[in-house]
Tab-separated table of C-alpha atoms in Angstrom:
chain	number	residue	atom	x	y	z
X	1	MET	CA	91.246	115.915	59.551
X	2	LYS	CA	94.959	115.211	59.159
X	3	LEU	CA	95.837	118.431	61.030
X	4	LYS	CA	93.497	117.466	63.867
X	5	ALA	CA	95.163	114.030	64.181
X	6	ILE	CA	98.627	115.631	64.252
X	7	SER	CA	97.476	118.151	66.868
X	8	ILE	CA	96.048	115.386	69.053
X	9	ALA	CA	99.256	113.362	68.723
X	10	CYS	CA	101.378	116.373	69.701
X	11	LEU	CA	99.167	117.133	72.688
X	12	SER	CA	99.331	113.496	73.778
X	13	LEU	CA	103.133	113.510	73.590
X	14	ALA	CA	103.326	116.779	75.509
X	15	ALA	CA	100.978	115.462	78.179
X	16	ALA	CA	103.004	112.269	78.493
X	17	PHE	CA	106.196	114.310	78.849
X	18	PHE	CA	104.783	116.486	81.617
X	19	VAL	CA	103.260	113.552	83.492
X	20	ASN	CA	106.559	111.638	83.384
X	21	ALA	CA	108.866	114.606	83.963
X	22	LYS	CA	110.616	114.755	87.331
X	23	ASP	CA	109.969	117.778	89.466
X	24	PRO	CA	112.838	120.175	88.925
X	25	SER	CA	115.132	120.946	91.809
X	26	SER	CA	114.016	123.827	93.983
X	27	LEU	CA	117.683	124.709	94.562
X	28	ASN	CA	119.601	127.368	92.700
X	29	ALA	CA	122.472	126.133	90.530
X	30	SER	CA	125.173	126.828	93.121
X	31	ASP	CA	123.345	125.059	95.965
X	32	GLU	CA	122.484	122.106	93.746
X	33	LYS	CA	126.126	121.878	92.642
X	34	PHE	CA	127.212	121.730	96.304
X	35	VAL	CA	124.684	118.999	97.121
X	36	LYS	CA	125.794	116.907	94.145
X	37	MET	CA	129.513	117.422	94.834
X	38	ALA	CA	129.056	116.610	98.522
X	39	ALA	CA	127.184	113.423	97.604
X	40	GLU	CA	129.864	112.441	95.103
X	41	SER	CA	132.703	113.019	97.546
X	42	GLY	CA	130.760	111.334	100.346
X	43	MET	CA	130.317	108.149	98.336
X	44	THR	CA	133.997	108.219	97.443
X	45	GLU	CA	135.002	108.707	101.089
X	46	VAL	CA	132.981	105.654	102.117
X	47	LYS	CA	134.458	103.462	99.345
X	48	VAL	CA	138.013	104.581	100.089
X	49	ALA	CA	137.432	104.124	103.829
X	50	GLU	CA	136.068	100.608	103.281
X	51	LEU	CA	139.288	99.761	101.491
X	52	GLY	CA	141.244	101.367	104.321
X	53	ALA	CA	139.414	99.317	106.919
X	54	GLN	CA	140.425	96.159	105.023
X	55	LYS	CA	144.024	96.989	104.067
X	56	ALA	CA	145.441	99.444	106.615
X	57	THR	CA	148.289	98.031	108.659
X	58	ARG	CA	148.482	100.627	111.454
X	59	ALA	CA	145.704	100.253	114.018
X	60	GLU	CA	145.104	104.021	114.168
X	61	VAL	CA	144.727	104.209	110.375
X	62	LYS	CA	142.287	101.303	110.435
X	63	ALA	CA	140.340	103.055	113.237
X	64	LEU	CA	140.233	106.263	111.177
X	65	ALA	CA	138.866	104.323	108.211
X	66	GLU	CA	136.121	102.817	110.371
X	67	THR	CA	135.228	106.262	111.713
X	68	MET	CA	135.075	107.587	108.143
X	69	ILE	CA	132.705	104.810	107.116
X	70	LYS	CA	130.365	105.549	110.017
X	71	ASP	CA	130.471	109.347	109.781
X	72	HIS	CA	130.265	109.624	105.997
X	73	THR	CA	127.483	107.043	105.775
X	74	MET	CA	125.431	109.139	108.217
X	75	LEU	CA	126.341	112.331	106.358
X	76	ASN	CA	125.384	110.725	103.028
X	77	GLU	CA	122.014	109.631	104.431
X	78	GLY	CA	121.296	113.177	105.608
X	79	LEU	CA	122.373	114.594	102.273
X	80	THR	CA	120.194	112.121	100.373
X	81	ALA	CA	117.185	113.112	102.484
X	82	LEU	CA	117.895	116.806	101.904
X	83	ALA	CA	118.298	116.313	98.165
X	84	SER	CA	115.048	114.372	98.045
X	85	THR	CA	113.089	117.171	99.721
X	86	LYS	CA	114.598	119.678	97.297
X	87	GLY	CA	114.038	117.601	94.156
X	88	ALA	CA	117.763	117.297	93.425
X	89	GLN	CA	118.706	114.088	91.656
X	90	LEU	CA	121.817	112.403	93.062
X	91	SER	CA	123.810	109.682	91.374
X	92	SER	CA	123.663	106.285	93.028
X	93	VAL	CA	127.068	105.223	91.705
X	94	ILE	CA	130.533	106.416	92.620
X	95	ALA	CA	131.982	108.992	90.228
X	96	PRO	CA	134.718	107.869	87.830
X	97	LYS	CA	137.354	109.960	89.631
X	98	GLY	CA	136.431	108.295	92.937
X	99	ALA	CA	136.533	104.855	91.341
X	100	ASP	CA	139.996	105.688	89.995
X	101	THR	CA	141.152	106.620	93.492
X	102	VAL	CA	139.929	103.288	94.866
X	103	LYS	CA	141.550	101.422	91.980
X	104	ASP	CA	144.853	103.226	92.517
X	105	LEU	CA	144.845	102.482	96.250
X	106	GLU	CA	144.201	98.788	95.632
X	107	LYS	CA	147.736	98.548	94.167
X	108	TYR	CA	149.374	99.289	97.504
X	109	SER	CA	149.895	97.234	100.635
X	110	GLY	CA	151.580	97.577	104.004
X	111	GLU	CA	153.006	100.914	105.093
X	112	GLU	CA	152.814	102.283	101.548
X	113	PHE	CA	149.062	101.628	101.532
X	114	ASP	CA	148.665	103.535	104.810
X	115	LYS	CA	150.656	106.461	103.383
X	116	GLN	CA	148.700	106.581	100.099
X	117	PHE	CA	145.365	106.091	101.897
X	118	LEU	CA	146.026	109.023	104.231
X	119	GLU	CA	147.124	111.199	101.317
X	120	ALA	CA	143.950	110.378	99.359
X	121	MET	CA	141.826	111.084	102.436
X	122	LYS	CA	143.646	114.371	103.051
X	123	ASP	CA	143.121	115.529	99.462
X	124	GLY	CA	139.431	114.618	99.531
X	125	HIS	CA	138.817	116.250	102.892
X	126	GLU	CA	140.631	119.463	101.950
X	127	LYS	CA	138.283	119.831	98.978
X	128	SER	CA	135.267	118.947	101.113
X	129	VAL	CA	136.194	121.474	103.829
X	130	LYS	CA	136.452	124.176	101.165
X	131	ASN	CA	133.087	123.223	99.621
X	132	PHE	CA	131.306	122.913	102.979
X	133	LYS	CA	132.715	126.257	104.193
X	134	ASP	CA	131.555	127.937	101.005
X	135	ALA	CA	128.063	126.445	101.312
X	136	ALA	CA	127.865	127.277	105.045
X	137	GLU	CA	128.624	130.907	104.223
X	138	ASN	CA	126.989	131.404	100.824
X	139	ALA	CA	124.194	128.889	100.219
X	140	LYS	CA	120.912	130.579	99.377
X	141	ASP	CA	118.748	127.712	100.597
X	142	GLY	CA	118.495	127.749	104.402
X	143	GLU	CA	118.436	123.973	104.725
X	144	VAL	CA	121.510	123.554	102.530
X	145	LYS	CA	123.302	126.237	104.545
X	146	ALA	CA	122.306	124.535	107.821
X	147	PHE	CA	123.404	121.111	106.547
X	148	ALA	CA	126.813	122.456	105.522
X	149	SER	CA	127.243	124.346	108.804
X	150	LYS	CA	126.231	121.349	110.904
X	151	ASN	CA	128.560	118.904	109.127
X	152	LEU	CA	131.571	121.153	108.536
X	153	PRO	CA	133.073	120.530	112.017
X	154	THR	CA	132.992	116.764	111.428
X	155	ILE	CA	134.839	117.074	108.131
X	156	GLU	CA	137.340	119.535	109.602
X	157	GLY	CA	137.889	117.098	112.478
X	158	HIS	CA	138.556	114.297	109.999
X	159	LEU	CA	141.105	116.453	108.183
X	160	GLU	CA	142.944	117.298	111.408
X	161	HIS	CA	142.947	113.613	112.418
X	162	ILE	CA	144.351	112.626	109.008
X	163	LYS	CA	147.101	115.249	109.275
X	164	ARG	CA	148.072	114.018	112.761
X	165	LEU	CA	148.370	110.459	111.440
X	166	GLN	CA	150.577	111.613	108.578
X	167	LYS	CA	153.241	112.932	110.971
């Protein structure tokens, strides 16, 4: 009788686990890593750009920040939808490294803010271009590959714009 009760308890726990378990991602590890990294960097880009829109002193830097907010918000929405269809779980909070970048930028003002903002944006976009290129060429999932290919020109355009403003 005791063994039967233990067996029933174990089966109940197992059933509860499987009922409450999230569907696993249908992406391979590399594609899922890209989706998560792109989401993380996208959230950071928006937060940094929001700060840039508030604190930038040069009109063209402020305009870049506003463009970044618009473009990366749209990109993030598309990425969130893609992740949802693939069962990939994305964080809803900015990563610690991104929060540190925002915190560091908050220390600056005037021309020094513009300089540091552009440098942070350049660094982030160089990493994103590399990640998006890799996914556009090597992703196994067709939708991930298409997403990366479609959005790569926007990110490359941002990087070129940033570099022009740094001159």
